[in-house]
Each structure stands twice: as structure tokens, then as C-alpha cells.
Coordinates of C-alpha atoms in Angstrom, one line a residue:
X1 CA 34.9 11.7 12.6
X2 CA 31.8 13.0 10.8
X3 CA 28.4 12.8 12.4
X4 CA 25.0 11.9 10.9
X5 CA 21.4 12.1 12.2
X6 CA 18.4 10.3 11.0
X7 CA 14.6 10.7 11.1
X8 CA 11.7 8.8 9.6
X9 CA 8.3 9.5 8.3
X10 CA 5.7 6.8 7.4
X11 CA 5.3 3.1 7.5
X12 CA 7.0 0.2 9.2
X13 CA 8.9 -0.5 6.0
X14 CA 10.4 3.0 6.2
X15 CA 11.2 2.4 9.9
X16 CA 13.1 -0.7 9.0
X17 CA 15.0 1.0 6.2
X18 CA 16.1 4.1 8.2
X19 CA 17.6 1.8 10.8
X20 CA 19.5 -0.1 8.2
X21 CA 20.6 3.2 6.5
X22 CA 21.9 4.5 9.9
X23 CA 23.8 1.3 10.4
X24 CA 25.5 1.6 7.0
X25 CA 26.6 5.2 7.9
X26 CA 28.0 3.9 11.2
X27 CA 29.9 1.1 9.4
X28 CA 31.4 3.7 7.1
X29 CA 33.0 5.8 9.8
X30 CA 30.1 8.2 10.8
X31 CA 29.1 8.8 14.4
X32 CA 25.3 8.4 14.6
X33 CA 23.6 11.1 16.7
X34 CA 20.1 12.2 17.6
X35 CA 18.3 14.2 15.0
X36 CA 17.8 17.1 17.5
X37 CA 21.6 17.3 17.9
X38 CA 24.2 19.0 15.8
X39 CA 25.4 16.8 12.9
X40 CA 27.2 17.0 9.6
X41 CA 24.5 15.2 7.7
X42 CA 20.8 14.9 8.3
X43 CA 19.0 12.1 6.5
X44 CA 15.2 12.2 6.2
X45 CA 13.4 9.1 5.1
X46 CA 10.3 10.6 3.6
X47 CA 6.8 9.5 3.0
X48 CA 4.2 10.5 0.3
X49 CA 1.2 8.4 1.2
X50 CA -0.9 11.6 1.8
X51 CA -0.6 15.3 1.1
X52 CA 0.0 15.7 4.8
X53 CA 3.0 13.3 4.5
X54 CA 4.4 15.4 1.7
X55 CA 4.0 18.6 3.8
X56 CA 5.8 17.0 6.7
X57 CA 8.6 15.8 4.5
X58 CA 9.1 19.3 3.1
X59 CA 8.9 20.8 6.6
X60 CA 11.5 18.5 8.0
X61 CA 14.0 19.3 5.2
X62 CA 13.4 23.1 5.6
X63 CA 13.7 23.0 9.4
X64 CA 16.9 20.9 9.4
X65 CA 18.5 23.3 6.9
X66 CA 17.4 26.4 8.8
X67 CA 18.5 25.1 12.2
X68 CA 21.8 23.7 10.9
X69 CA 22.9 26.0 8.0
X70 CA 26.4 24.4 7.7
X71 CA 25.1 20.8 7.5
X72 CA 24.0 18.7 4.5
X73 CA 20.3 17.7 4.4
X74 CA 19.6 14.5 2.5
X75 CA 16.1 13.3 1.6
X76 CA 15.3 9.9 0.4
X77 CA 12.1 7.8 0.4
X78 CA 8.8 8.1 -1.4
X79 CA 8.4 11.9 -1.3
X80 CA 12.0 12.2 -2.6
X81 CA 11.2 9.8 -5.4
X82 CA 8.2 11.8 -6.5
X83 CA 10.2 15.1 -6.3
X84 CA 12.8 13.5 -8.5
X85 CA 10.2 12.2 -11.0
X86 CA 8.4 15.6 -11.2
X87 CA 11.6 17.8 -11.1
X88 CA 10.4 19.4 -7.9
X89 CA 13.0 21.4 -5.9
X90 CA 12.9 20.5 -2.2
X91 CA 13.8 23.6 -0.2
X92 CA 16.6 22.9 2.2
X93 CA 17.7 19.6 0.6
X94 CA 21.3 19.4 -0.6
X95 CA 20.8 15.9 -2.0
X96 CA 17.8 13.7 -3.1
X97 CA 18.4 10.0 -3.2
X98 CA 15.9 7.9 -5.2
X99 CA 14.1 4.9 -3.6
X100 CA 16.0 2.4 -5.8
X101 CA 19.3 3.8 -4.3
X102 CA 18.0 4.3 -0.7
X103 CA 20.2 1.6 0.8
X104 CA 23.2 3.2 -0.9
X105 CA 22.5 6.6 0.7
X106 CA 25.9 6.7 2.5
X107 CA 27.7 6.2 -0.9
X108 CA 25.7 9.0 -2.5
X109 CA 26.6 11.2 0.5
X110 CA 30.3 10.4 0.3
X111 CA 30.4 10.9 -3.4
X112 CA 28.5 14.2 -3.3
X113 CA 30.4 15.6 -0.3
X114 CA 33.8 14.0 -0.1
X115 CA 35.1 16.6 2.3
X116 CA 33.0 15.0 5.0
X117 CA 35.4 12.2 5.4
X118 CA 38.6 14.2 5.7
X119 CA 38.7 14.1 9.5
X120 CA 37.5 10.5 9.8
X121 CA 39.8 7.8 11.2
X122 CA 38.0 5.2 9.1
X123 CA 38.6 4.6 5.4
X124 CA 36.0 6.1 3.1
X125 CA 34.5 3.1 1.5
X126 CA 32.4 4.2 -1.5
X127 CA 30.6 0.8 -1.8
X128 CA 28.2 0.6 1.1
X129 CA 27.0 -2.5 2.9
X130 CA 24.4 -4.1 0.6
X131 CA 21.0 -4.5 2.1
X132 CA 17.9 -6.1 0.6
X133 CA 16.4 -5.5 -1.9
X134 CA 18.6 -3.2 -4.0
X135 CA 21.6 -5.5 -3.9
X136 CA 22.9 -7.8 -1.2
X137 CA 23.7 -11.4 -1.5
X138 CA 24.2 -11.4 2.2
X139 CA 21.0 -9.5 3.0
X140 CA 22.2 -8.8 6.5
X141 CA 23.1 -5.8 8.5
X142 CA 26.7 -4.9 9.0
X143 CA 27.7 -8.1 10.7
X144 CA 31.3 -8.9 11.2
X145 CA 32.9 -12.3 11.6
X146 CA 32.2 -12.4 15.3
X147 CA 28.5 -11.8 14.7
X148 CA 28.6 -8.4 16.3
X149 CA 26.2 -5.9 14.9
X150 CA 25.4 -2.2 15.4
X151 CA 23.7 -0.9 18.5
X152 CA 20.6 0.0 16.5
X153 CA 19.6 -3.6 16.6
X154 CA 19.1 -3.6 20.3
X155 CA 15.3 -3.1 20.6
X156 CA 12.4 -5.0 22.2
X157 CA 10.2 -4.9 19.1
X158 CA 12.0 -5.2 15.8
X159 CA 10.8 -4.7 12.3
X160 CA 11.9 -7.3 9.7
X161 CA 11.4 -6.3 6.0
X162 CA 10.9 -9.3 3.7
X163 CA 9.3 -7.8 0.6
X164 CA 9.3 -4.6 -1.5
X165 CA 7.3 -3.2 -4.4
X166 CA 3.6 -2.9 -5.3
X167 CA 1.7 -3.5 -8.5
X168 CA -1.9 -2.9 -7.3
X169 CA -2.2 0.7 -8.6
X170 CA -5.1 1.7 -6.3
X171 CA -6.5 5.0 -7.6
X172 CA -5.6 7.0 -4.5
X173 CA -2.0 5.7 -4.0
X174 CA 1.3 6.8 -5.5
X175 CA 3.4 4.0 -4.0
X176 CA 3.5 1.8 -7.2
X177 CA 5.3 4.8 -8.8
X178 CA 7.8 5.1 -6.0
X179 CA 8.3 1.4 -5.2
X180 CA 7.7 -0.3 -8.5
X181 CA 10.0 -3.3 -8.4
X182 CA 8.4 -6.4 -6.8
X183 CA 11.0 -8.3 -4.8
X184 CA 11.0 -11.0 -2.1
X185 CA 14.0 -11.3 0.2
X186 CA 15.6 -14.8 0.1
X187 CA 14.2 -17.0 2.9
X188 CA 17.6 -17.9 4.3
X189 CA 18.5 -14.2 4.7
X190 CA 15.2 -13.5 6.5
X191 CA 15.9 -16.3 9.0
X192 CA 19.5 -15.1 9.5
X193 CA 18.4 -11.6 10.4
X194 CA 15.6 -13.0 12.6
X195 CA 18.2 -15.0 14.6
X196 CA 20.4 -11.9 14.9
X197 CA 17.4 -9.8 16.1
X198 CA 16.7 -12.4 18.8
X199 CA 20.4 -12.4 19.9
X200 CA 20.2 -8.6 20.2
X201 CA 17.2 -8.8 22.5
X202 CA 14.1 -8.5 20.3
X203 CA 11.1 -10.1 21.9
X204 CA 8.7 -9.3 19.2
X205 CA 9.4 -9.3 15.4
X206 CA 7.0 -7.5 13.0
X207 CA 7.2 -9.1 9.6
X208 CA 6.6 -6.4 7.0
X209 CA 6.8 -5.3 3.3
X210 CA 5.1 -2.9 1.0
X211 CA 2.8 -5.8 -0.2
X212 CA 4.0 -8.4 2.3
X213 CA 1.4 -10.9 1.2
X214 CA 3.0 -11.0 -2.2
X215 CA 6.1 -12.6 -0.7
X216 CA 7.0 -15.8 -2.6
X217 CA 9.2 -17.7 -5.1
X218 CA 8.0 -15.7 -8.1
X219 CA 9.9 -12.7 -6.9
X220 CA 13.0 -14.1 -5.2
X221 CA 12.2 -15.9 -2.0
X222 CA 13.9 -19.1 -3.1
X223 CA 10.7 -21.2 -2.7
X224 CA 9.2 -20.0 0.6
X225 CA 5.9 -18.2 1.0
X226 CA 4.7 -15.9 3.7
X227 CA 3.3 -18.7 5.9
X228 CA 6.7 -20.3 5.9
X229 CA 8.3 -17.1 7.0
X230 CA 5.8 -16.6 9.9
X231 CA 6.3 -20.1 11.3
X232 CA 10.0 -20.2 10.8
X233 CA 10.6 -16.8 12.5
X234 CA 8.2 -17.8 15.3
X235 CA 10.4 -20.9 15.9
X236 CA 13.6 -18.8 16.4
X237 CA 14.7 -19.2 20.0
X238 CA 14.3 -16.0 22.0
X239 CA 11.5 -14.6 19.9
X240 CA 8.3 -14.6 21.9
X241 CA 5.9 -13.1 19.4
X242 CA 5.7 -12.6 15.7
X243 CA 3.3 -10.1 14.2
X244 CA 2.3 -9.7 10.6
X245 CA 2.2 -6.2 9.4
X246 CA -0.4 -4.6 7.1
X247 CA -1.6 -6.9 4.4
X248 CA -4.1 -6.8 1.5
X249 CA -7.4 -8.7 2.1
X250 CA -6.8 -10.7 -1.1
X251 CA -3.4 -11.9 0.2
X252 CA -4.8 -14.1 3.0
X253 CA -4.9 -17.7 1.8
X254 CA -6.0 -20.5 4.1
X255 CA -2.3 -21.5 4.8
X256 CA -1.7 -18.2 6.5
X257 CA -4.9 -18.4 8.6
X258 CA -3.9 -22.0 9.7
X259 CA -0.4 -20.9 10.5
X260 CA -1.6 -18.1 12.7
X261 CA -4.2 -20.2 14.4
X262 CA -1.9 -23.1 15.2
X263 CA 1.3 -21.4 16.3
X264 CA 1.2 -19.9 19.8
X265 CA 3.9 -17.3 19.1
X266 CA 2.2 -15.8 16.0
X267 CA 0.1 -12.9 17.2
X268 CA -3.6 -13.2 16.6
X269 CA -3.7 -9.8 14.9
X270 CA -4.1 -8.6 11.3
X271 CA -4.2 -5.2 9.8
X272 CA -6.4 -5.6 6.7
X273 CA -6.5 -2.4 4.7
X274 CA -10.2 -1.8 3.9
X275 CA -10.2 1.9 2.8
X276 CA -14.0 2.2 2.3
X277 CA -17.1 0.4 3.5
X278 CA -19.0 1.1 0.3
X279 CA -18.7 -1.1 -2.8
X280 CA -19.1 1.9 -5.3
X281 CA -16.2 3.7 -3.7
X282 CA -14.1 0.6 -3.5
X283 CA -14.6 0.1 -7.3
X284 CA -13.7 3.7 -8.0
X285 CA -10.6 3.2 -5.8
X286 CA -9.6 0.2 -7.9
X287 CA -9.5 -2.0 -4.8
X288 CA -9.3 -5.7 -5.8
X289 CA -12.3 -6.8 -3.5
X290 CA -15.7 -5.7 -2.3
X291 CA -17.2 -5.6 1.2
X292 CA -18.7 -9.1 0.9
X293 CA -15.2 -10.6 0.2
X294 CA -13.7 -8.6 3.1
X295 CA -16.4 -9.8 5.4
X296 CA -15.8 -13.4 4.3
X297 CA -12.1 -13.2 5.1
X298 CA -12.8 -11.5 8.5
X299 CA -15.4 -14.2 9.4
X300 CA -13.0 -17.0 8.5
X301 CA -10.3 -15.4 10.7
X302 CA -12.6 -15.0 13.6
X303 CA -13.8 -18.6 13.3
X304 CA -10.3 -19.9 13.7
X305 CA -9.1 -17.2 16.1
X306 CA -12.0 -15.9 18.1
X307 CA -9.8 -13.4 20.0
X308 CA -8.2 -12.0 16.9
X309 CA -7.8 -8.2 16.7
X310 CA -8.6 -6.9 13.2
X311 CA -7.4 -3.4 12.5
X312 CA -7.8 -1.3 9.3
X313 CA -7.4 1.9 7.4
X314 CA -10.4 4.0 6.1
X315 CA -10.5 7.0 3.8
X316 CA -13.2 9.6 3.9
X317 CA -14.0 12.1 1.2
X318 CA -12.8 10.2 -1.9
X319 CA -14.1 11.7 -5.1
X320 CA -17.7 10.7 -5.7
X321 CA -18.4 9.8 -2.0
X322 CA -21.9 11.1 -1.4
X323 CA -23.5 11.3 2.0
X324 CA -25.3 8.0 1.3
X325 CA -22.1 6.2 0.4
X326 CA -20.4 7.7 3.5
X327 CA -23.2 6.4 5.6
X328 CA -22.6 2.9 4.1
X329 CA -19.0 3.1 5.4
X330 CA -20.2 4.2 8.9
X331 CA -22.5 1.2 9.0
X332 CA -19.9 -1.2 7.7
X333 CA -17.4 0.0 10.3
X334 CA -19.9 -0.6 13.1
X335 CA -20.6 -4.1 11.7
X336 CA -17.0 -5.1 11.5
X337 CA -16.1 -4.2 15.1
X338 CA -12.5 -3.3 14.3
X339 CA -10.0 -3.3 17.2
X340 CA -8.3 -0.1 15.9
X341 CA -8.7 2.0 12.8
X342 CA -6.7 4.7 11.1
X343 CA -9.0 7.2 9.5
X344 CA -7.7 9.5 6.7
X345 CA -9.1 12.4 4.7
X346 CA -8.6 11.9 1.0
X347 CA -6.0 14.1 -0.6
X348 CA -5.0 14.0 -4.3
X349 CA -1.7 12.3 -5.1
X350 CA 0.5 13.1 -8.1
X351 CA 0.4 10.6 -11.0
X352 CA -2.5 8.6 -9.6
X353 CA -5.8 7.8 -11.4
X354 CA -7.8 9.7 -8.7
X355 CA -5.8 12.9 -9.4
X356 CA -7.8 13.1 -12.7
X357 CA -11.1 12.9 -10.8
X358 CA -12.9 16.0 -9.4
X359 CA -12.2 16.3 -5.7
X360 CA -15.8 17.0 -5.1
X361 CA -16.0 16.7 -1.3
X362 CA -15.5 20.0 0.5
X363 CA -12.6 20.1 3.0
X364 CA -15.0 21.0 5.8
X365 CA -17.2 18.1 4.9
X366 CA -14.2 15.8 4.8
X367 CA -13.4 17.0 8.3
X368 CA -16.9 16.3 9.5
X369 CA -16.9 12.8 8.1
X370 CA -13.5 12.2 9.6
X371 CA -14.8 13.2 13.1
X372 CA -17.9 11.0 12.6
X373 CA -16.1 8.0 11.4
X374 CA -13.4 8.4 14.1
X375 CA -16.0 8.5 16.8
X376 CA -17.5 5.2 15.5
X377 CA -14.1 3.6 15.3
X378 CA -13.1 4.7 18.9
X379 CA -16.3 3.2 20.2
X380 CA -15.5 0.0 18.3
X381 CA -12.0 0.0 19.8
X382 CA -13.4 0.5 23.3
X383 CA -15.9 -2.3 22.8
X384 CA -13.1 -4.7 21.7
X385 CA -10.9 -3.8 24.7
X386 CA -13.9 -4.2 27.0
X387 CA -14.3 -7.8 25.8
X388 CA -11.1 -8.5 27.7
X389 CA -12.1 -7.1 31.1
X390 CA -11.4 -9.7 33.7
X391 CA -8.9 -11.6 31.6
X392 CA -5.2 -11.8 32.4
X393 CA -3.2 -11.1 29.3
X394 CA 0.5 -11.0 28.2
X395 CA 1.7 -7.5 27.5
X396 CA 5.0 -6.5 25.9
X397 CA 6.0 -3.3 27.8
X398 CA 7.3 -0.7 25.3
X399 CA 6.7 2.8 26.7
X400 CA 5.8 5.0 29.6
X401 CA 2.1 5.1 30.3
X402 CA -0.2 8.2 30.5
X403 CA 0.5 8.8 34.2
X404 CA 3.6 8.7 36.4
X405 CA 4.4 5.1 37.5
X406 CA 2.5 3.6 34.5
X407 CA 3.8 1.6 31.6
X408 CA 2.1 0.6 28.4
X409 CA 2.4 -2.0 25.7
X410 CA 0.3 -4.3 23.5
X411 CA -1.2 -7.7 23.8
X412 CA -0.8 -10.2 21.0
X413 CA -4.2 -9.2 19.5
X414 CA -3.2 -5.5 19.6
X415 CA -5.0 -4.2 22.6
X416 CA -3.0 -1.3 24.0
X417 CA -2.7 -1.8 27.8
X418 CA -1.8 0.7 30.5
X419 CA -0.9 -0.5 33.9
X420 CA 0.9 0.4 37.1
X421 CA 4.5 -0.6 36.7
X422 CA 5.0 -2.3 40.1
X423 CA 8.6 -3.1 39.3
X424 CA 8.1 -3.9 35.6
X425 CA 10.5 -2.5 33.1
X426 CA 10.4 -1.8 29.4
X427 CA 11.3 -4.8 27.3
X428 CA 9.6 -7.3 29.6
X429 CA 6.6 -9.4 28.8
X430 CA 4.3 -9.2 31.8
X431 CA 0.9 -10.7 32.8
X432 CA -1.7 -8.0 33.4
X433 CA -5.3 -8.5 34.6
X434 CA -7.5 -6.0 32.8
X435 CA -10.0 -4.1 34.9
X436 CA -11.2 -1.1 32.9
X437 CA -11.2 0.7 29.6
X438 CA -9.9 4.2 29.3
X439 CA -11.6 7.0 27.3
X440 CA -9.2 6.7 24.4
X441 CA -9.9 3.0 24.0
X442 CA -6.8 1.7 25.8
X443 CA -7.4 -1.0 28.5
X444 CA -6.2 -0.6 32.0
X445 CA -5.0 -3.4 34.4
X446 CA -2.9 -4.5 37.3
X447 CA 0.4 -6.3 36.8
X448 CA 0.5 -9.9 38.1
X449 CA 3.9 -11.3 37.1
X450 CA 6.8 -10.9 34.7
X451 CA 7.2 -13.9 32.4
X452 CA 10.0 -12.8 30.0
X453 CA 12.9 -10.4 30.2

């Protein structure tokens, strides 16, 4: 039986997709193994959101080919799509699969390398399991008549992709070129998978998409909108928490705010992608809002959910960002009190509008601004965590903590908590009384009780 290994770079959408791809390989007779182990096929789900993501994608392909010279290295995802579009040869890759065919990767592999199946005891099915959005009337994941599903579904926090495609064309971003078909997954398929995830032990479901706020009947949902998905998934028995993934500030209507504020199982957390705290730069970035609009949305969310955690992305060194404009972003970041922030250095992306602009911020200056803004954002993160000192909060335990005998996990409003395990296990929701804030911005506390297993 042939073996296949998988690795992923990038966003939660990519995370969801690589798991579905692995399941389709398993259903077609492959044994799925760890990416560090010997395998016949290595599948890399690549990312191209930054130049660093491109570099990592190239590196993963080269390394897999170098360490396993007799194996087939297959690259799909956004970097693979850009490489196909620009006729770039990817060193080490035996096969590039475009984004539009990503969910048919197993079929492309079997068609390109038919000898892989000669020792398999399973029939070589050329038509793979259809998964949203490329085909799929079923929209589900390798489910047989008994309801059994692949082992990959057994996880405490699960990602549920409901939408694909982007049409914003922000000046710095290549995603509209690599994921250019707007599609919403049918509502009944979303709910069917949510129920399956609950059956397989998922306690938290992260609802995601490339532009998840664009989910709706105009692109295939069958009538439902995002607020309907959030409340319906939150009502699935066995799911304790539903979290909405990254969303555009212009995609937060009142119905979503009301759904989040009124349903106890919808996490009071939103990742609103800001990108800059200066209106001049936002306009150059072709972002569809200004800082006043962003503040208005944030204020409304905090009125209805005082404990909400607002997280964001910020870019430093975009073309035309003077020291004064950067200082505006620093000041705005302080004002907004974000619970957590991802800070990026600008890097030109192929085919984007910003690629035509002069990259006029020196790399050393980008690095300095990155450090300065990161310092502000870490202090904001620490301040947000400190607001919870003395409170007893619910934490979904997901990983080992920073020290032996500790575990870590997140609250509903996205405070990362470290605590002494005291008998707790991964996958449980426990009550923890917060007592301190660590240097990196995580909260620390003492376990009180286990409330869900």
C-alpha cells in the first residue's frame, strides 16, 4: 500500500483543506504518515501571502526532494498557483496542482504516477471524493453509510470551511489571483459536517473562509447567511464553542453582532484585519474602510460584548509609509487595545497593484518599525490579559505549557492561558482562576475544575 505525507503552510482555510486532502488519499488506498517519515508522496499545501511564505514553500519542496530522492513531491495551494501562472519551476516538485484542483490532488497524483498504486490492495479510483467548493454535492468528508469517518477528524478544535474566493483586490495581496472564484458552501452541508465534527470529539469549531463574511445566498449558500451558520453550528449538541475566523471590517452587519452577543456558545472574539492605522496608507492599500469606520465597528462590538477580544493584522513598511504615517499606526494600535496582533513587514507580491509601487522603505527600517509596533502590541496583549486577573474563566486545553506539568489553551475571548495541569488533560474545558500575566502576554492561573471532556 503506498504511503503519503502532508504538511501545511498558511491560514486556517489551508489547514482545513490539507486535512480533507489527506482524508481523500486515505480513502483511495494510501497510508497516511507523518511528514518527517519516509513516504512515497509528499504533499505540500503552500502559501503565498508574503515573500517569506513563498520562501518557506520553496524550501519545503527542496528539502522533501533532497531528503527523500525516490519520492514524489507534490505542491498545491497559493504559491503553487502563482508558480503555474508565472511558469516558475519549483525546485524539487514533481507535480504542481492548481488551487482550482486542490481537492482533486489524489486524482492528479494517481494519473501522473500510476505505478504508485501497483502494490495497493485498494482499487485505484481516479475520481476522488468531492469536497467543497470545487465539486461535491455531498460536501462531506469521506463518510460511509455507517457514518464512520477518517481518523483525521478526531481533534478538539476543528476548522470548518464554509466559503472560498476573494474579490477585494487589496494592493498588497495576491490571493484574489490564486482564489478567484467566490463560492459559499450549501448550508445543509455545513451543518452535516458540524454534526460529524461533534461526533468525532470536536469541542470548538472555527468557522472560516477566505472572505468568510461574504458567505450568503448570492454565491451558493442556499439562502443562509453567516449569522445563520454561527447560531446553527453553536446549537449542534456536543459543540461547546464556535469561533469566527478572520473577517473583513466591512463584513460585520448588526445581525452578526447580535448573534455573537446573544448566544453563549459563540466565542466573544473577532479577528478584524486592519493592516494599517493610517488612512493615507489604507487608501494606498485599497482597503474598503478607514480608521473611523474601523473604530465604529470596534466600539459597537465592545458595547454589546464588553469582554470581547479583538485581534488584528498590521503591515509595516508599505510603499509610501513615512515615519509620520508609521507613528499614526503606532498611536492607533495603542488606542484600539488589541488582544493580540500579527505584525508583518511589507514584501512585494507578484501581480499585485503594490508591486508597481516603489518599495521605498529600507529593509532595516522595516525591521525597526516591526520591532517598535510589536512592542506596542505585546503591551496591549498583556494589558488585555491583565483585565482578567482574579476572574475564573473557561479554557479549552490544547497543548503543553511552557513548563513541565503545565497545559495551555484559549478562553472564548482568545486569551492564551497557561496553568498547572493538576490532572487536566488535552481536549478538556476547564475552569481556571487567573492570577498573573507572563512576559509574552499569556495569562497564568490555577485550575479549579473540569467542566467538559
